[in-house]
Amino acid sequence: AQSVTQPDIHITVSEGASLELRCNYSYGATPYLFWYVQSPGQGLQLLLKYFSGDTLVQGIKGFEAEFKRSQSSFNLRKPSVHWSDAAEYFCAVGAESGGGADGLTFGKGTHLIIQP
Amino acid sequence: DAMVIQNPRYQVTQFGKPVTLSCSQTLNHNVMYWYQQKSSQAPKLLFHYYDKDFNNEADTPDNFQSRRPNTSFCFLDIRSPGLGDAAMYLCATSRAQLRETQYFGPGTRLLVL
């Protein structure tokens, strides 16, 4: 079974500083990976996804993520954070089954705090 | 805009009193999912519908049921809510193809008194 580890429960970053959120996955085949963001009391919004091809993927709101198969990682980055980026960030992996309809396995999330 | 809608956004129920949460979508997706997200935890898949086919996760309690009367609507029924069922319930949809993105609704926060 697949699993996702987000080793950082909380991260505090100053506004304007760069950001990297870590995600490691465990999956037997080629994974497909997602980053979602959740603001307080809200649902999940897709930031970006990796299915195949270029290992550096661009997303919305200036985020990018890099897939590194050798490290089983899919870390999320942003060069300069804004106060509005404060939220919960979830990394997720999807199953590669024949049915084409399987739930995602989420990491426990990283709570991002932005300092002024 | 095509979207996933959940009603109500907040639901308060009493211990043991059945409750139904609603999800609708305008994306015309084949698959609809229900996730449970407890405070400060990751969303956890309860079950999903692939068209009319219901797929239950092995560890989803029997207390949780679902109905999908048509493509657009899906309901989550909690037959006898316990205090431990207080959570955010997230509905998501996707097309029925490999590696498809899941689109989430805003969630319904359930409080059990």
Short mmCIF file of N, CA and C in Angstrom, two decimals, chain A residues 12-116:
data_model
loop_
_atom_site.label_atom_id
_atom_site.label_comp_id
_atom_site.label_asym_id
_atom_site.label_seq_id
_atom_site.Cartn_x
_atom_site.Cartn_y
_atom_site.Cartn_z
N THR A 12 7.61 27.73 10.03
CA THR A 12 7.45 29.18 10.11
C THR A 12 8.45 29.84 9.18
N VAL A 13 7.94 30.73 8.34
CA VAL A 13 8.79 31.41 7.35
C VAL A 13 8.46 32.90 7.38
N SER A 14 9.45 33.71 7.21
CA SER A 14 9.21 35.15 7.13
C SER A 14 8.67 35.52 5.76
N GLU A 15 7.80 36.51 5.76
CA GLU A 15 7.24 36.96 4.49
C GLU A 15 8.36 37.42 3.56
N GLY A 16 8.29 36.96 2.32
CA GLY A 16 9.32 37.28 1.35
C GLY A 16 10.43 36.26 1.26
N ALA A 17 10.52 35.38 2.24
CA ALA A 17 11.56 34.35 2.23
C ALA A 17 11.13 33.19 1.36
N SER A 18 12.10 32.33 1.04
CA SER A 18 11.79 31.15 0.24
C SER A 18 11.23 30.04 1.13
N LEU A 19 10.57 29.09 0.46
CA LEU A 19 9.88 28.02 1.19
C LEU A 19 10.15 26.68 0.52
N GLU A 20 10.35 25.67 1.33
CA GLU A 20 10.36 24.31 0.83
C GLU A 20 9.64 23.41 1.82
N LEU A 21 8.62 22.72 1.35
CA LEU A 21 7.88 21.75 2.16
C LEU A 21 8.22 20.36 1.64
N ARG A 22 8.54 19.49 2.58
CA ARG A 22 9.01 18.16 2.20
C ARG A 22 7.90 17.14 2.12
N CYS A 23 8.06 16.23 1.19
CA CYS A 23 7.11 15.13 1.02
C CYS A 23 7.88 13.92 0.52
N ASN A 24 7.72 12.80 1.22
CA ASN A 24 8.28 11.53 0.77
C ASN A 24 7.15 10.52 0.62
N TYR A 25 7.26 9.71 -0.38
CA TYR A 25 6.20 8.75 -0.65
C TYR A 25 6.77 7.35 -0.70
N SER A 26 5.88 6.41 -0.51
CA SER A 26 6.23 5.00 -0.67
C SER A 26 5.19 4.39 -1.59
N TYR A 27 5.69 3.89 -2.71
CA TYR A 27 4.75 3.34 -3.69
C TYR A 27 5.51 2.42 -4.60
N GLY A 28 4.91 1.29 -4.95
CA GLY A 28 5.62 0.27 -5.70
C GLY A 28 5.86 0.60 -7.16
N ALA A 29 4.97 1.36 -7.74
CA ALA A 29 5.10 1.65 -9.17
C ALA A 29 5.33 3.15 -9.35
N THR A 30 5.15 3.61 -10.56
CA THR A 30 5.28 5.04 -10.80
C THR A 30 4.10 5.76 -10.16
N PRO A 31 4.39 6.65 -9.24
CA PRO A 31 3.28 7.31 -8.55
C PRO A 31 2.74 8.48 -9.35
N TYR A 32 1.55 8.87 -9.01
CA TYR A 32 1.16 10.21 -9.42
C TYR A 32 0.87 11.00 -8.15
N LEU A 33 1.38 12.19 -8.12
CA LEU A 33 1.53 12.97 -6.89
C LEU A 33 0.86 14.33 -7.00
N PHE A 34 0.36 14.77 -5.88
CA PHE A 34 -0.35 16.04 -5.83
C PHE A 34 0.10 16.83 -4.61
N TRP A 35 -0.01 18.14 -4.73
CA TRP A 35 0.01 19.03 -3.58
C TRP A 35 -1.31 19.80 -3.56
N TYR A 36 -1.96 19.76 -2.38
CA TYR A 36 -3.16 20.53 -2.16
C TYR A 36 -2.91 21.51 -1.02
N VAL A 37 -3.66 22.63 -1.05
CA VAL A 37 -3.60 23.59 0.04
C VAL A 37 -4.99 23.74 0.64
N GLN A 38 -5.03 23.89 1.95
CA GLN A 38 -6.31 24.02 2.65
C GLN A 38 -6.24 25.22 3.59
N SER A 39 -7.05 26.22 3.33
CA SER A 39 -7.16 27.35 4.25
C SER A 39 -8.12 26.98 5.37
N PRO A 40 -8.04 27.63 6.50
CA PRO A 40 -8.87 27.25 7.66
C PRO A 40 -10.35 27.16 7.33
N GLY A 41 -10.96 26.03 7.66
CA GLY A 41 -12.39 25.83 7.45
C GLY A 41 -12.79 25.62 6.00
N GLN A 42 -11.82 25.44 5.14
CA GLN A 42 -12.11 25.32 3.70
C GLN A 42 -11.76 23.93 3.19
N GLY A 43 -12.19 23.67 1.95
CA GLY A 43 -11.82 22.41 1.30
C GLY A 43 -10.42 22.48 0.75
N LEU A 44 -10.08 21.50 -0.06
CA LEU A 44 -8.73 21.38 -0.60
C LEU A 44 -8.67 21.98 -2.00
N GLN A 45 -7.65 22.78 -2.23
CA GLN A 45 -7.43 23.36 -3.55
C GLN A 45 -6.16 22.77 -4.14
N LEU A 46 -6.23 22.32 -5.37
CA LEU A 46 -5.08 21.72 -6.03
C LEU A 46 -4.05 22.81 -6.38
N LEU A 47 -2.80 22.59 -5.94
CA LEU A 47 -1.72 23.49 -6.30
C LEU A 47 -1.01 23.02 -7.58
N LEU A 48 -0.69 21.73 -7.61
CA LEU A 48 0.00 21.17 -8.77
C LEU A 48 -0.04 19.65 -8.68
N LYS A 49 0.37 19.03 -9.78
CA LYS A 49 0.35 17.58 -9.83
C LYS A 49 1.48 17.08 -10.73
N TYR A 50 1.92 15.86 -10.46
CA TYR A 50 2.92 15.21 -11.30
C TYR A 50 2.38 13.86 -11.72
N PHE A 51 2.38 13.64 -13.04
CA PHE A 51 1.98 12.34 -13.55
C PHE A 51 3.15 11.66 -14.24
N SER A 52 3.84 12.37 -15.11
CA SER A 52 4.98 11.82 -15.84
C SER A 52 5.68 12.98 -16.53
N GLY A 53 6.81 12.67 -17.19
CA GLY A 53 7.48 13.69 -17.97
C GLY A 53 8.39 14.56 -17.13
N ASP A 54 8.39 15.84 -17.43
CA ASP A 54 9.27 16.79 -16.75
C ASP A 54 9.11 16.68 -15.24
N THR A 55 10.23 16.51 -14.56
CA THR A 55 10.15 16.27 -13.11
C THR A 55 9.94 17.56 -12.31
N LEU A 56 10.09 18.69 -12.94
CA LEU A 56 9.81 19.97 -12.27
C LEU A 56 8.48 20.47 -12.79
N VAL A 57 7.50 20.55 -11.90
CA VAL A 57 6.17 20.96 -12.31
C VAL A 57 5.83 22.31 -11.71
N GLN A 58 5.14 23.09 -12.50
CA GLN A 58 4.71 24.41 -12.05
C GLN A 58 3.24 24.36 -11.66
N GLY A 59 2.90 25.13 -10.64
CA GLY A 59 1.52 25.15 -10.19
C GLY A 59 0.99 26.56 -10.10
N ILE A 60 -0.11 26.67 -9.40
CA ILE A 60 -0.72 27.98 -9.23
C ILE A 60 -0.05 28.72 -8.08
N LYS A 61 -0.29 30.01 -8.00
CA LYS A 61 0.18 30.86 -6.92
C LYS A 61 1.69 30.89 -6.79
N GLY A 62 2.42 30.60 -7.86
CA GLY A 62 3.86 30.68 -7.85
C GLY A 62 4.57 29.47 -7.25
N PHE A 63 3.85 28.40 -6.98
CA PHE A 63 4.45 27.18 -6.42
C PHE A 63 5.00 26.28 -7.52
N GLU A 64 6.02 25.52 -7.16
CA GLU A 64 6.55 24.48 -8.02
C GLU A 64 6.95 23.29 -7.15
N ALA A 65 7.09 22.15 -7.78
CA ALA A 65 7.52 20.96 -7.05
C ALA A 65 8.40 20.13 -7.96
N GLU A 66 9.32 19.42 -7.34
CA GLU A 66 10.24 18.59 -8.10
C GLU A 66 10.12 17.14 -7.68
N PHE A 67 9.90 16.27 -8.64
CA PHE A 67 9.82 14.83 -8.40
C PHE A 67 11.22 14.25 -8.52
N LYS A 68 11.66 13.58 -7.46
CA LYS A 68 12.96 12.91 -7.46
C LYS A 68 12.73 11.44 -7.12
N ARG A 69 12.78 10.62 -8.16
CA ARG A 69 12.50 9.20 -7.97
C ARG A 69 13.54 8.55 -7.05
N SER A 70 14.79 8.94 -7.19
CA SER A 70 15.86 8.31 -6.39
C SER A 70 15.69 8.56 -4.90
N GLN A 71 15.04 9.66 -4.58
CA GLN A 71 14.83 10.02 -3.17
C GLN A 71 13.38 9.80 -2.73
N SER A 72 12.55 9.32 -3.64
CA SER A 72 11.12 9.15 -3.35
C SER A 72 10.54 10.42 -2.74
N SER A 73 10.86 11.54 -3.37
CA SER A 73 10.41 12.81 -2.80
C SER A 73 9.68 13.64 -3.84
N PHE A 74 8.88 14.53 -3.34
CA PHE A 74 8.11 15.46 -4.19
C PHE A 74 7.94 16.74 -3.36
N ASN A 75 9.01 17.49 -3.24
CA ASN A 75 9.02 18.67 -2.38
C ASN A 75 8.43 19.88 -3.08
N LEU A 76 7.72 20.66 -2.31
CA LEU A 76 7.05 21.86 -2.81
C LEU A 76 7.89 23.07 -2.48
N ARG A 77 8.00 23.99 -3.44
CA ARG A 77 8.84 25.18 -3.23
C ARG A 77 8.13 26.43 -3.71
N LYS A 78 8.54 27.53 -3.09
CA LYS A 78 8.10 28.83 -3.56
C LYS A 78 9.22 29.82 -3.26
N PRO A 79 9.64 30.63 -4.21
CA PRO A 79 10.80 31.50 -4.01
C PRO A 79 10.56 32.62 -3.01
N SER A 80 9.31 33.10 -2.90
CA SER A 80 9.04 34.22 -2.02
C SER A 80 7.60 34.11 -1.52
N VAL A 81 7.43 33.86 -0.24
CA VAL A 81 6.08 33.62 0.29
C VAL A 81 5.40 34.93 0.64
N HIS A 82 4.08 34.86 0.59
CA HIS A 82 3.23 36.00 0.92
C HIS A 82 2.40 35.61 2.14
N TRP A 83 1.92 36.61 2.89
CA TRP A 83 1.16 36.30 4.10
C TRP A 83 -0.06 35.42 3.77
N SER A 84 -0.60 35.57 2.56
CA SER A 84 -1.78 34.80 2.18
C SER A 84 -1.47 33.32 1.95
N ASP A 85 -0.18 32.96 1.96
CA ASP A 85 0.17 31.55 1.79
C ASP A 85 0.02 30.75 3.08
N ALA A 86 -0.23 31.43 4.18
CA ALA A 86 -0.41 30.72 5.44
C ALA A 86 -1.61 29.78 5.34
N ALA A 87 -1.38 28.50 5.54
CA ALA A 87 -2.42 27.49 5.34
C ALA A 87 -1.85 26.13 5.71
N GLU A 88 -2.67 25.10 5.49
CA GLU A 88 -2.22 23.72 5.66
C GLU A 88 -1.95 23.15 4.27
N TYR A 89 -0.82 22.47 4.13
CA TYR A 89 -0.43 21.93 2.83
C TYR A 89 -0.37 20.41 2.92
N PHE A 90 -1.02 19.76 1.97
CA PHE A 90 -1.07 18.30 1.95
C PHE A 90 -0.45 17.77 0.67
N CYS A 91 0.41 16.79 0.86
CA CYS A 91 0.94 16.03 -0.25
C CYS A 91 0.11 14.75 -0.35
N ALA A 92 -0.16 14.29 -1.56
CA ALA A 92 -0.98 13.09 -1.73
C ALA A 92 -0.46 12.26 -2.89
N VAL A 93 -0.67 10.97 -2.78
CA VAL A 93 -0.29 10.04 -3.85
C VAL A 93 -1.52 9.26 -4.29
N GLY A 94 -1.61 9.03 -5.59
CA GLY A 94 -2.72 8.28 -6.14
C GLY A 94 -2.30 6.90 -6.53
N ALA A 95 -3.26 5.98 -6.48
CA ALA A 95 -2.98 4.59 -6.82
C ALA A 95 -3.04 4.40 -8.32
N GLU A 96 -2.29 3.48 -8.78
CA GLU A 96 -2.23 3.20 -10.21
C GLU A 96 -2.94 1.88 -10.48
N SER A 97 -4.26 1.89 -10.28
CA SER A 97 -5.00 0.65 -10.48
C SER A 97 -5.70 0.69 -11.82
N GLY A 98 -6.20 -0.43 -12.23
CA GLY A 98 -6.87 -0.50 -13.52
C GLY A 98 -8.23 0.14 -13.53
N GLY A 99 -8.77 0.36 -12.36
CA GLY A 99 -10.12 0.88 -12.32
C GLY A 99 -10.23 2.34 -12.69
N GLY A 100 -9.15 3.08 -12.49
CA GLY A 100 -9.21 4.49 -12.83
C GLY A 100 -10.01 5.30 -11.85
N ALA A 101 -10.29 4.77 -10.68
CA ALA A 101 -11.06 5.53 -9.70
C ALA A 101 -10.66 5.06 -8.32
N ASP A 102 -9.63 5.64 -7.79
CA ASP A 102 -9.17 5.28 -6.45
C ASP A 102 -8.93 6.54 -5.64
N GLY A 103 -9.13 6.41 -4.35
CA GLY A 103 -8.91 7.54 -3.48
C GLY A 103 -7.44 7.88 -3.37
N LEU A 104 -7.19 9.09 -2.91
CA LEU A 104 -5.83 9.54 -2.68
C LEU A 104 -5.41 9.19 -1.26
N THR A 105 -4.12 8.96 -1.11
CA THR A 105 -3.54 8.79 0.22
C THR A 105 -2.80 10.08 0.55
N PHE A 106 -3.20 10.69 1.63
CA PHE A 106 -2.64 11.99 2.00
C PHE A 106 -1.58 11.83 3.08
N GLY A 107 -0.62 12.76 3.08
CA GLY A 107 0.24 12.94 4.23
C GLY A 107 -0.53 13.67 5.32
N LYS A 108 0.08 13.80 6.48
CA LYS A 108 -0.61 14.41 7.61
C LYS A 108 -0.65 15.93 7.53
N GLY A 109 0.04 16.49 6.56
CA GLY A 109 -0.03 17.92 6.36
C GLY A 109 1.08 18.68 7.03
N THR A 110 1.39 19.85 6.48
CA THR A 110 2.34 20.78 7.09
C THR A 110 1.64 22.12 7.25
N HIS A 111 1.65 22.60 8.48
CA HIS A 111 1.01 23.88 8.77
C HIS A 111 2.03 24.99 8.55
N LEU A 112 1.76 25.87 7.61
CA LEU A 112 2.68 26.95 7.27
C LEU A 112 2.26 28.24 7.96
N ILE A 113 3.19 28.80 8.70
CA ILE A 113 2.97 30.07 9.40
C ILE A 113 3.88 31.10 8.76
N ILE A 114 3.33 32.26 8.46
CA ILE A 114 4.10 33.35 7.85
C ILE A 114 4.30 34.45 8.88
N GLN A 115 5.55 34.75 9.12
CA GLN A 115 5.88 35.85 10.03
C GLN A 115 6.02 37.15 9.25
N PRO A 116 5.52 38.24 9.81
CA PRO A 116 5.65 39.53 9.10
C PRO A 116 7.10 39.98 9.01
#
